[in-house]
Amino acid sequence: MRSDLMKTGVDRIPHRSLFRALGLTDEELERPIIGVVSAKNEIIPGHMHLDKIADAVKAGIRMAGGTPVEFPAIGVCDGIAMNHEGMFYSLPSREHIADSVEIMATAHPFDGLVLIPNCDKIVPGMLMAALRLNIPAIFCSGGPMMPGHANGRQVALTDAFEAPGAVRTGKMTAEQAQDIVEHACPGCGSCAGMFTANSMNCMTEILGMALPGNGTIPAVESQRILLAKHTGMKIMDLVRDDVRPRDIVTEKAIRNGLAADMALGCSTNTMLHLPAIAHEAGIPFDLNGVNAVSDRVPHLVKLNPAGVHCLVDLNNAGGLSAVMKRLDSLGLIDPSARTVDGTWAERIQKAVIFDVSVIRDREHAYSQTGGLAILYGNLAPDGAVVKKGAVLPEMMVHTGPARCFDSEEDCCEGLYSGKVVPGDVVVIRFEGPKGGPGMREMLSPTAALAGMGLDSTCALVTDGRFSGVSRGASIGHVSPEAAAGGLMAYVKDGDLIAIDIPGHSIQLLVDEDEIARRKEAHSPQPPKQVAGYLKRYRAMVSSANLGAILRTD
């Protein structure tokens, strides 16, 4: 056993004395020792109940003959960190989480790991760590939040973020907004729509690193506790059979993940996290190939914010196994891909599609192509990402004058002061991995556009990124970013920008001679000066098209 390195033999007498201080018996030390990584905290609604999930996981480990040892991981609540300095730290926290799990599991050589995340960067950070360590590992997330009800209708976090723009423009009263405050997020869990947290929790299941139901079983259901117990038992099988993360997350798993991503219309953040996960697994990931997948995979499931359904509806419709069953029937996935409990073929055989209004067939798909697209052009030669499944039909092709802002705060101020008018293309730059630094989510501007009723006439282009809550013609991850000398830095107010989402194109309509004059006139410098962790992050982080991973050269 790997844990023998810290507990067996005469040279480990002092080590065993320290284990005795923890109250561990000789019998417990003779068993495989399983690290249980819990991201429980009291600041993220999706994490406030993870102590109960961890207790259930540990019960499962003990039932199957192992000894669980719990340790923590940090987490940032993107919703609470939004539109202030806290958001600079959200994406960088992914690398910190991966590093901290690596540190703990190497300093204390566990035989296996159960990882318990739920929100945003915690999920991919733990996936990156699991693949980097490559010891038997499995995931059990905390589960999605239920939707709320306010002002006589179903609501979710999307409604809360769009409320400020609606109130400012007189489309909503203060009383209606307060009803949303009180009921949009009714309890524990990752926010109810297909935002980043739920996109990545679904991805752990689709990549094979979690048991069926991990991505969709609501946080408040007893089935989530049962799943946690079964996860605790399953890690013991993985340890016994020496099944490791890189045995599961292979090229075919990544391809399946991309196909499911397109069918589900996941958050654009998956286009940051999947390349980073593939990098840790030693698997090449070419952003150029994403459109080829999107072009052949129909958009079958449309969840909030793009649609009316939430994660609980997908769970009741048969969950991700049912989605994969549909994709398999269309020949769009490889069912031989391995999972923690067998293969996808075995899961698909047991799956049932209970609600075809939630999991549609190809004939009734929302579109015959996938929910995400990569755009290329002189403004984004290395690519930009759009959640096209959440774009209104009239904004799929749009040309308009640029309205440029050098930060999220400047943009929000410009929006609320009337500087943006119908037809504009809002440009927010110096918010990329280096420029931010940390590639903040531009949810406040996109929500303001939607709340003000401008999402049907205005596009937004940024080298930053978006929350999964964002909707509309929101084009992010523009690479190279402004701070790295990308063309974004040289756009001026009034320049025409042409966007063609079906054609995968984004172009700045300024002649090359004028662009050359602008580049000669000045060099772009990120306006924000930083110290500490962010300074180190800025120095090491790569471009968004590479997953914003930290360079080690």
Coordinates of C-alpha atoms in Angstrom, one line a residue:
M1 CA 0.0 0.0 0.0
R2 CA 1.2 3.5 -0.7
S3 CA 0.4 4.5 2.8
D4 CA 3.0 2.1 4.1
L5 CA 5.5 4.9 3.3
M6 CA 4.2 6.7 6.4
K7 CA 3.1 3.9 8.8
T8 CA 5.0 0.6 8.3
G9 CA 8.3 -0.7 9.7
V10 CA 10.7 0.2 12.5
D11 CA 11.6 3.5 10.9
R12 CA 8.0 4.6 11.2
I13 CA 7.7 4.3 15.0
P14 CA 7.5 8.1 15.3
H15 CA 4.9 8.3 12.5
R16 CA 2.7 5.7 14.2
S17 CA 2.9 7.6 17.5
L18 CA 1.5 10.7 15.7
F19 CA -1.3 8.6 14.2
R20 CA -2.0 7.3 17.7
A21 CA -2.3 11.0 18.8
L22 CA -5.1 11.2 16.2
G23 CA -6.9 8.3 17.9
L24 CA -6.3 5.8 15.2
T25 CA -6.1 2.2 16.2
D26 CA -3.6 -0.4 14.9
E27 CA -6.6 -2.0 13.1
E28 CA -7.3 1.3 11.3
L29 CA -3.7 1.7 10.3
E30 CA -3.6 -1.7 8.8
R31 CA -6.3 -0.7 6.3
P32 CA -5.8 1.5 3.2
I33 CA -5.9 5.2 4.3
I34 CA -8.1 7.3 2.1
G35 CA -7.7 11.1 1.9
V36 CA -11.1 12.8 1.9
V37 CA -10.7 16.3 0.5
S38 CA -13.6 18.5 1.6
A39 CA -14.1 22.0 0.4
K40 CA -16.7 22.7 3.1
N41 CA -16.9 26.3 4.2
E42 CA -19.5 28.8 5.5
I43 CA -19.2 31.4 2.6
I44 CA -20.3 29.4 -0.4
P45 CA -24.0 28.2 -0.5
G46 CA -22.9 25.2 -2.6
H47 CA -20.4 24.2 0.1
M48 CA -22.1 24.8 3.4
H49 CA -23.4 21.2 3.6
L50 CA -20.3 19.4 2.4
D51 CA -19.6 18.3 6.0
K52 CA -22.6 16.0 5.7
I53 CA -21.4 14.7 2.3
A54 CA -18.0 14.1 3.8
D55 CA -19.5 12.2 6.7
A56 CA -21.4 10.0 4.3
V57 CA -18.3 9.4 2.2
K58 CA -16.3 8.4 5.3
A59 CA -19.1 6.1 6.4
G60 CA -18.8 4.4 2.9
I61 CA -15.1 4.1 3.2
R62 CA -15.3 2.4 6.6
M63 CA -18.0 0.0 5.4
A64 CA -15.7 -1.1 2.6
G65 CA -12.7 -1.6 4.9
G66 CA -10.8 1.7 4.6
T67 CA -9.7 4.4 7.0
P68 CA -10.8 7.9 6.0
V69 CA -8.7 11.0 6.8
E70 CA -10.3 14.3 6.0
F71 CA -8.5 17.5 5.1
P72 CA -9.8 20.8 3.6
A73 CA -9.6 22.8 0.4
I74 CA -10.3 26.5 0.0
G75 CA -13.0 27.8 -2.3
V76 CA -14.2 31.2 -3.8
C77 CA -17.9 31.9 -4.3
D78 CA -17.9 33.5 -7.7
G79 CA -21.3 35.1 -7.1
I80 CA -20.2 36.8 -3.9
A81 CA -16.7 37.7 -5.4
M82 CA -18.4 39.2 -8.4
N83 CA -17.7 42.8 -9.6
H84 CA -15.2 43.7 -6.9
E85 CA -11.5 42.9 -6.2
G86 CA -12.4 39.4 -5.0
M87 CA -13.0 38.3 -8.6
F88 CA -9.3 38.8 -9.4
Y89 CA -8.7 35.7 -7.2
S90 CA -11.3 33.3 -8.5
L91 CA -9.6 31.7 -11.5
P92 CA -6.1 31.9 -9.8
S93 CA -7.7 29.9 -6.9
R94 CA -8.0 26.9 -9.3
E95 CA -4.2 26.6 -9.4
H96 CA -3.9 27.0 -5.6
I97 CA -6.4 24.3 -5.0
A98 CA -4.6 21.9 -7.4
D99 CA -1.3 22.7 -5.7
S100 CA -2.7 22.3 -2.2
V101 CA -4.2 18.9 -2.9
E102 CA -0.9 17.8 -4.5
I103 CA 1.0 18.9 -1.4
M104 CA -1.3 17.2 1.1
A105 CA -1.5 13.9 -0.8
T106 CA 2.3 13.7 -1.4
A107 CA 3.3 14.8 2.1
H108 CA 0.9 12.2 3.5
P109 CA 0.9 9.3 0.9
F110 CA -2.7 8.2 0.9
D111 CA -3.8 5.1 -0.9
G112 CA -6.6 6.9 -2.6
L113 CA -8.6 10.2 -2.6
V114 CA -12.3 11.1 -2.5
L115 CA -12.6 14.7 -3.6
I116 CA -15.7 16.7 -2.5
P117 CA -16.1 20.0 -4.4
N118 CA -19.2 21.7 -5.7
C119 CA -18.6 25.2 -7.1
D120 CA -16.7 26.9 -10.0
K121 CA -12.9 26.6 -9.7
I122 CA -12.9 24.0 -6.9
V123 CA -14.1 21.2 -9.3
P124 CA -11.5 21.7 -12.0
G125 CA -8.8 22.4 -9.5
M126 CA -9.4 19.1 -7.8
L127 CA -9.6 17.3 -11.2
M128 CA -6.2 18.8 -12.1
A129 CA -4.8 17.6 -8.8
A130 CA -6.2 14.1 -9.2
L131 CA -4.6 13.7 -12.7
R132 CA -1.3 15.2 -11.6
L133 CA -1.0 12.8 -8.6
N134 CA -2.5 9.9 -10.5
I135 CA -3.4 7.8 -7.5
P136 CA -6.9 6.2 -7.3
A137 CA -9.4 8.9 -6.9
I138 CA -13.2 9.6 -7.3
F139 CA -15.4 12.6 -7.0
C140 CA -18.6 13.3 -5.0
S141 CA -19.9 16.8 -5.4
G142 CA -22.4 18.6 -3.2
G143 CA -25.2 18.7 -5.8
P144 CA -27.2 21.5 -7.5
M145 CA -29.5 24.0 -5.7
M146 CA -33.2 23.9 -6.3
P147 CA -34.7 26.8 -8.2
G148 CA -36.6 29.4 -6.3
H149 CA -39.9 31.2 -6.8
A150 CA -40.4 34.9 -6.7
N151 CA -43.0 37.3 -8.2
G152 CA -45.1 34.4 -9.2
R153 CA -42.6 32.5 -11.3
Q154 CA -39.6 30.2 -11.1
V155 CA -36.3 32.1 -10.6
A156 CA -32.6 31.4 -10.1
L157 CA -29.4 33.3 -9.6
T158 CA -29.7 34.7 -13.2
D159 CA -32.7 36.7 -12.1
A160 CA -30.8 38.2 -9.2
F161 CA -27.9 39.4 -11.3
E162 CA -30.2 40.8 -14.0
A163 CA -32.4 42.6 -11.4
P164 CA -30.1 45.7 -10.9
G165 CA -30.3 46.6 -14.6
A166 CA -34.1 46.1 -14.6
V167 CA -34.5 48.2 -11.5
R168 CA -32.3 51.0 -12.9
T169 CA -34.3 51.2 -16.1
G170 CA -37.7 51.0 -14.4
K171 CA -38.5 47.5 -15.6
M172 CA -38.7 46.1 -12.1
T173 CA -39.8 47.7 -8.8
A174 CA -37.6 47.6 -5.6
E175 CA -40.3 45.3 -4.0
Q176 CA -40.0 42.8 -6.9
A177 CA -36.2 42.9 -6.6
Q178 CA -36.4 42.2 -2.9
D179 CA -38.6 39.1 -3.6
I180 CA -35.8 37.9 -5.8
V181 CA -33.3 38.5 -3.1
E182 CA -35.2 36.4 -0.7
H183 CA -36.2 33.5 -3.0
A184 CA -33.8 33.2 -5.9
C185 CA -31.4 30.9 -4.0
P186 CA -33.6 28.9 -1.6
G187 CA -30.9 26.8 0.1
C188 CA -27.7 24.8 -0.2
G189 CA -26.2 23.6 -3.5
S190 CA -24.5 24.9 -6.6
C191 CA -26.8 27.5 -8.2
A192 CA -29.7 25.9 -10.1
G193 CA -28.8 26.5 -13.7
M194 CA -26.1 25.2 -16.1
F195 CA -23.6 27.7 -14.8
T196 CA -19.9 26.9 -14.3
A197 CA -20.3 24.9 -11.1
N198 CA -22.9 22.5 -12.5
S199 CA -21.2 22.4 -15.9
M200 CA -18.0 21.1 -14.2
N201 CA -19.9 18.8 -11.8
C202 CA -21.5 17.3 -14.9
M203 CA -18.1 17.1 -16.5
T204 CA -16.7 15.0 -13.6
E205 CA -19.4 12.4 -14.3
I206 CA -19.1 12.5 -18.1
L207 CA -15.3 12.2 -17.9
G208 CA -15.9 9.0 -15.8
M209 CA -14.5 10.3 -12.5
A210 CA -17.8 10.1 -10.6
L211 CA -20.7 7.8 -10.1
P212 CA -24.0 8.3 -12.1
G213 CA -26.0 11.2 -10.6
N214 CA -23.0 13.2 -9.4
G215 CA -23.8 16.1 -11.8
T216 CA -27.6 16.3 -11.3
I217 CA -28.9 14.9 -8.0
P218 CA -30.1 17.9 -6.0
A219 CA -28.2 18.8 -2.9
V220 CA -31.2 18.5 -0.7
E221 CA -32.2 15.0 -1.7
S222 CA -31.3 11.9 0.4
Q223 CA -30.1 10.4 -2.9
R224 CA -27.1 12.7 -2.6
I225 CA -26.2 11.2 0.8
L226 CA -26.6 7.7 -0.6
L227 CA -24.4 8.7 -3.6
A228 CA -21.7 9.9 -1.1
K229 CA -21.8 6.6 0.7
H230 CA -21.5 4.6 -2.5
T231 CA -18.7 6.8 -3.6
G232 CA -16.9 6.0 -0.3
M233 CA -17.3 2.3 -1.0
K234 CA -16.3 2.6 -4.6
I235 CA -12.9 4.2 -3.9
M236 CA -11.9 1.0 -2.1
D237 CA -12.6 -0.9 -5.3
L238 CA -10.4 1.5 -7.2
V239 CA -7.6 1.2 -4.7
R240 CA -7.8 -2.6 -4.7
D241 CA -7.8 -2.7 -8.5
D242 CA -5.2 0.1 -8.8
V243 CA -7.5 2.1 -11.2
R244 CA -6.0 5.6 -11.6
P245 CA -7.4 8.9 -13.0
R246 CA -5.2 8.7 -16.1
D247 CA -6.7 5.2 -16.8
I248 CA -10.1 6.9 -17.0
V249 CA -9.5 10.5 -18.3
T250 CA -8.1 9.5 -21.7
E251 CA -8.4 11.1 -25.2
K252 CA -11.7 9.3 -25.8
A253 CA -13.0 10.7 -22.4
I254 CA -12.1 14.2 -23.4
R255 CA -13.8 13.8 -26.8
N256 CA -16.9 12.5 -25.0
G257 CA -16.7 15.5 -22.6
L258 CA -16.7 17.9 -25.5
A259 CA -19.6 16.2 -27.2
A260 CA -21.7 16.3 -24.0
D261 CA -20.6 19.9 -23.4
M262 CA -22.1 20.9 -26.8
A263 CA -25.3 18.9 -26.2
L264 CA -25.8 20.4 -22.8
G265 CA -24.8 24.0 -23.7
C266 CA -22.4 24.3 -20.7
S267 CA -20.7 27.4 -19.4
T268 CA -18.0 28.9 -21.6
N269 CA -15.6 28.3 -18.7
T270 CA -15.4 24.7 -19.7
M271 CA -13.2 26.0 -22.5
L272 CA -10.7 27.1 -19.9
H273 CA -11.0 24.1 -17.6
L274 CA -11.0 21.2 -20.1
P275 CA -7.7 22.3 -21.7
A276 CA -6.2 22.6 -18.2
I277 CA -7.5 19.2 -17.2
A278 CA -6.2 17.6 -20.4
H279 CA -2.8 19.2 -19.8
E280 CA -2.5 17.5 -16.4
A281 CA -3.5 14.2 -18.0
G282 CA -0.8 14.7 -20.7
I283 CA -3.4 14.8 -23.5
P284 CA -3.1 17.3 -26.3
F285 CA -6.1 19.8 -26.5
D286 CA -6.5 21.9 -29.6
L287 CA -9.1 24.6 -29.4
N288 CA -9.3 24.5 -33.2
G289 CA -11.0 21.1 -32.9
V290 CA -13.9 22.3 -30.8
N291 CA -15.9 23.7 -33.7
A292 CA -15.7 20.4 -35.5
V293 CA -17.4 18.8 -32.5
S294 CA -19.9 21.6 -32.2
D295 CA -20.8 21.3 -35.9
R296 CA -21.9 17.7 -35.6
V297 CA -23.5 17.6 -32.1
P298 CA -27.0 19.0 -31.7
H299 CA -28.0 21.2 -28.8
L300 CA -30.3 18.8 -27.0
V301 CA -30.7 20.2 -23.5
K302 CA -31.2 23.9 -22.7
L303 CA -31.0 24.8 -19.0
N304 CA -31.2 28.1 -17.2
P305 CA -30.0 30.8 -18.1
A306 CA -30.5 29.8 -21.8
G307 CA -33.7 27.9 -21.2
V308 CA -36.5 27.3 -18.6
H309 CA -35.3 24.1 -17.1
C310 CA -32.9 23.6 -14.2
L311 CA -30.6 20.8 -13.1
V312 CA -33.4 19.2 -11.1
D313 CA -35.4 18.8 -14.3
L314 CA -32.4 17.2 -16.1
N315 CA -32.1 14.8 -13.1
N316 CA -35.8 13.9 -13.3
A317 CA -35.5 13.4 -17.0
G318 CA -32.9 10.6 -16.6
G319 CA -29.7 12.6 -15.8
L320 CA -26.4 12.6 -17.7
S321 CA -26.6 8.8 -18.4
A322 CA -29.8 9.5 -20.4
V323 CA -28.1 12.4 -22.3
M324 CA -25.2 10.1 -23.1
K325 CA -27.7 7.4 -24.2
R326 CA -29.1 9.9 -26.7
L327 CA -25.7 10.9 -28.0
D328 CA -24.7 7.2 -28.3
S329 CA -27.8 6.6 -30.4
L330 CA -26.6 9.3 -32.8
G331 CA -23.1 7.9 -32.9
L332 CA -21.6 11.0 -31.3
I333 CA -19.7 9.4 -28.3
D334 CA -17.4 6.5 -27.7
P335 CA -19.3 4.2 -25.2
S336 CA -16.2 2.1 -24.5
A337 CA -14.7 5.0 -22.5
R338 CA -13.9 3.9 -19.0
T339 CA -15.6 5.2 -15.8
V340 CA -15.0 4.6 -12.1
D341 CA -17.6 1.8 -12.2
G342 CA -17.1 0.2 -15.6
T343 CA -17.7 1.8 -19.0
W344 CA -20.2 4.2 -20.5
A345 CA -21.7 1.4 -22.5
E346 CA -22.8 -0.2 -19.2
R347 CA -24.2 3.0 -17.9
I348 CA -26.1 3.7 -21.1
Q349 CA -27.6 0.2 -21.1
K350 CA -29.3 1.0 -17.8
A351 CA -30.3 4.6 -18.7
V352 CA -33.8 5.7 -19.5
I353 CA -34.9 9.0 -21.0
F354 CA -38.0 10.0 -19.0
D355 CA -38.8 13.4 -20.4
V356 CA -38.1 14.2 -24.1
S357 CA -39.0 17.9 -23.5
V358 CA -35.8 18.1 -21.4
I359 CA -33.6 15.7 -23.3
R360 CA -34.6 16.3 -26.9
D361 CA -34.0 14.1 -29.9
R362 CA -32.2 15.4 -33.0
E363 CA -35.4 16.2 -34.9
H364 CA -36.5 18.5 -32.1
A365 CA -33.1 19.8 -31.0
Y366 CA -32.8 23.5 -30.1
S367 CA -30.2 23.6 -32.9
Q368 CA -28.4 21.1 -35.1
T369 CA -25.1 22.3 -33.8
G370 CA -23.7 22.5 -30.3
G371 CA -24.2 25.1 -27.5
L372 CA -20.6 26.5 -27.7
A373 CA -18.6 28.0 -30.5
I374 CA -15.0 29.2 -31.0
L375 CA -14.6 32.3 -33.1
Y376 CA -11.5 33.3 -35.0
G377 CA -10.4 36.4 -36.9
N378 CA -8.0 39.3 -36.7
L379 CA -9.5 40.3 -33.3
A380 CA -9.0 36.8 -32.0
P381 CA -6.4 34.9 -34.0
D382 CA -6.0 32.3 -31.2
G383 CA -9.7 32.1 -30.6
A384 CA -12.6 33.5 -28.6
V385 CA -15.5 31.6 -27.0
V386 CA -19.3 32.2 -27.1
K387 CA -22.2 30.3 -25.5
K388 CA -24.2 30.4 -28.7
G389 CA -27.0 28.4 -27.2
A390 CA -27.8 31.4 -25.1
V391 CA -27.6 34.0 -27.9
L392 CA -30.8 35.4 -29.4
P393 CA -31.3 34.5 -33.1
E394 CA -31.2 38.2 -34.1
M395 CA -27.7 38.5 -32.6
M396 CA -26.1 35.5 -34.3
V397 CA -24.7 37.8 -37.0
H398 CA -24.1 41.4 -36.0
T399 CA -21.9 44.3 -37.0
G400 CA -21.7 47.4 -34.8
P401 CA -19.5 50.2 -33.6
A402 CA -17.2 49.5 -30.7
R403 CA -17.6 51.1 -27.2
C404 CA -14.4 50.5 -25.4
F405 CA -13.8 50.2 -21.7
D406 CA -10.5 49.3 -20.0
S407 CA -12.1 47.5 -17.0
E408 CA -15.4 45.9 -15.9
E409 CA -16.0 48.8 -13.5
D410 CA -15.7 51.4 -16.3
C411 CA -18.1 49.3 -18.4
C412 CA -20.8 49.2 -15.8
E413 CA -20.5 52.9 -15.2
G414 CA -20.8 53.5 -19.0
L415 CA -23.8 51.2 -19.2
Y416 CA -25.7 52.9 -16.4
S417 CA -24.8 56.4 -17.7
G418 CA -26.2 55.7 -21.1
K419 CA -22.9 55.5 -23.1
V420 CA -24.0 52.3 -24.7
V421 CA -26.8 52.4 -27.3
P422 CA -28.6 49.8 -29.3
G423 CA -26.3 48.3 -32.0
D424 CA -23.1 48.8 -30.1
V425 CA -20.4 46.2 -29.6
V426 CA -19.2 46.6 -26.0
V427 CA -15.4 46.0 -25.7
I428 CA -14.0 45.2 -22.2
R429 CA -10.2 44.7 -22.3
F430 CA -7.3 44.3 -19.9
E431 CA -9.4 41.7 -18.0
G432 CA -7.6 38.6 -19.4
P433 CA -5.4 36.2 -17.4
K434 CA -2.5 38.6 -17.3
G435 CA -4.3 41.9 -17.7
G436 CA -6.8 41.4 -14.9
P437 CA -4.9 39.6 -13.6
G438 CA -7.1 36.6 -13.0
M439 CA -9.5 36.9 -15.9
R440 CA -12.5 38.2 -14.1
E441 CA -16.1 37.1 -15.0
M442 CA -18.0 39.9 -16.7
L443 CA -21.4 38.8 -15.3
S444 CA -22.3 42.3 -14.1
P445 CA -22.0 43.9 -17.5
T446 CA -23.8 41.0 -19.3
A447 CA -26.5 41.0 -16.7
A448 CA -26.9 44.8 -16.9
L449 CA -27.3 44.5 -20.7
A450 CA -30.0 41.9 -20.3
G451 CA -31.7 43.7 -17.5
M452 CA -31.7 46.9 -19.5
G453 CA -33.2 45.1 -22.5
L454 CA -30.0 45.6 -24.7
D455 CA -29.1 42.0 -25.1
S456 CA -31.2 41.8 -28.3
T457 CA -29.3 44.6 -30.0
C458 CA -25.8 44.8 -28.4
A459 CA -22.9 42.3 -28.3
L460 CA -20.1 42.2 -25.7
V461 CA -16.5 41.2 -26.5
T462 CA -13.8 40.7 -23.8
D463 CA -10.5 39.1 -23.1
G464 CA -12.0 38.3 -19.7
R465 CA -14.5 35.5 -19.2
F466 CA -18.1 35.0 -18.3
S467 CA -20.1 33.3 -15.5
G468 CA -22.3 30.5 -16.7
V469 CA -25.1 32.8 -15.6
S470 CA -24.3 35.1 -18.5
R471 CA -26.5 35.1 -21.6
G472 CA -26.6 37.0 -24.9
A473 CA -24.0 37.7 -27.5
S474 CA -21.2 37.5 -25.0
I475 CA -17.9 36.7 -26.6
G476 CA -15.0 36.0 -24.1
H477 CA -11.5 34.5 -23.8
V478 CA -10.3 36.7 -26.7
S479 CA -6.8 35.5 -27.4
P480 CA -4.2 37.0 -27.4
E481 CA -5.4 39.3 -24.7
A482 CA -4.9 43.1 -24.7
A483 CA -2.2 42.9 -22.0
A484 CA -0.2 40.5 -24.2
G485 CA -0.3 42.9 -27.2
G486 CA -3.5 41.5 -28.8
L487 CA -5.5 43.6 -31.2
M488 CA -8.1 44.2 -28.4
A489 CA -5.6 46.8 -27.0
Y490 CA -5.8 48.9 -30.2
V491 CA -9.6 49.1 -30.8
K492 CA -11.1 52.6 -30.7
D493 CA -14.6 53.8 -30.1
G494 CA -16.5 53.7 -33.3
D495 CA -14.5 51.0 -35.0
L496 CA -16.8 48.5 -36.6
I497 CA -16.6 44.9 -35.3
A498 CA -18.2 42.2 -37.4
I499 CA -19.5 39.0 -35.5
D500 CA -20.6 35.9 -37.4
I501 CA -21.3 33.2 -34.8
P502 CA -22.5 30.5 -37.3
G503 CA -19.4 31.4 -39.4
H504 CA -17.1 31.2 -36.4
S505 CA -15.8 34.7 -37.2
I506 CA -15.0 37.9 -35.4
Q507 CA -13.3 40.7 -37.3
L508 CA -12.2 44.3 -36.5
L509 CA -13.0 46.2 -39.7
V510 CA -10.0 48.5 -39.6
D511 CA -7.4 48.4 -42.4
E512 CA -4.0 47.0 -41.6
D513 CA -2.2 50.2 -42.2
E514 CA -4.2 52.0 -39.6
I515 CA -3.7 49.1 -37.2
A516 CA 0.1 49.3 -37.8
R517 CA 0.0 53.1 -37.0
R518 CA -1.8 52.4 -33.8
K519 CA 0.6 49.7 -32.7
E520 CA 3.5 52.0 -33.4
A521 CA 2.0 54.8 -31.4
H522 CA 1.8 53.0 -28.1
S523 CA 2.4 49.7 -26.2
P524 CA -0.4 48.3 -24.1
Q525 CA 0.1 48.1 -20.4
P526 CA -2.3 46.5 -17.9
P527 CA -3.7 49.4 -15.9
K528 CA -3.8 47.4 -12.6
Q529 CA -0.7 47.1 -10.5
V530 CA -0.6 44.0 -8.3
A531 CA 1.5 42.4 -5.6
G532 CA 1.6 39.0 -3.7
Y533 CA -0.2 36.0 -5.3
L534 CA -1.6 38.0 -8.2
K535 CA 1.9 39.3 -9.1
R536 CA 3.2 35.7 -9.3
Y537 CA 0.1 34.6 -11.2
R538 CA 0.5 37.3 -13.8
A539 CA 4.1 36.4 -14.3
M540 CA 3.4 32.7 -14.9
V541 CA -0.1 32.4 -16.4
S542 CA -0.6 31.4 -20.1
S543 CA -3.2 32.5 -22.6
A544 CA -6.8 31.6 -22.3
N545 CA -6.7 29.4 -25.4
L546 CA -4.2 27.2 -23.5
G547 CA -6.5 27.0 -20.4
A548 CA -4.8 29.8 -18.5
I549 CA -2.5 27.2 -17.0
L550 CA 0.6 28.3 -15.1
R551 CA 3.8 27.9 -17.2
T552 CA 6.5 25.9 -15.5
D553 CA 9.3 26.9 -17.9

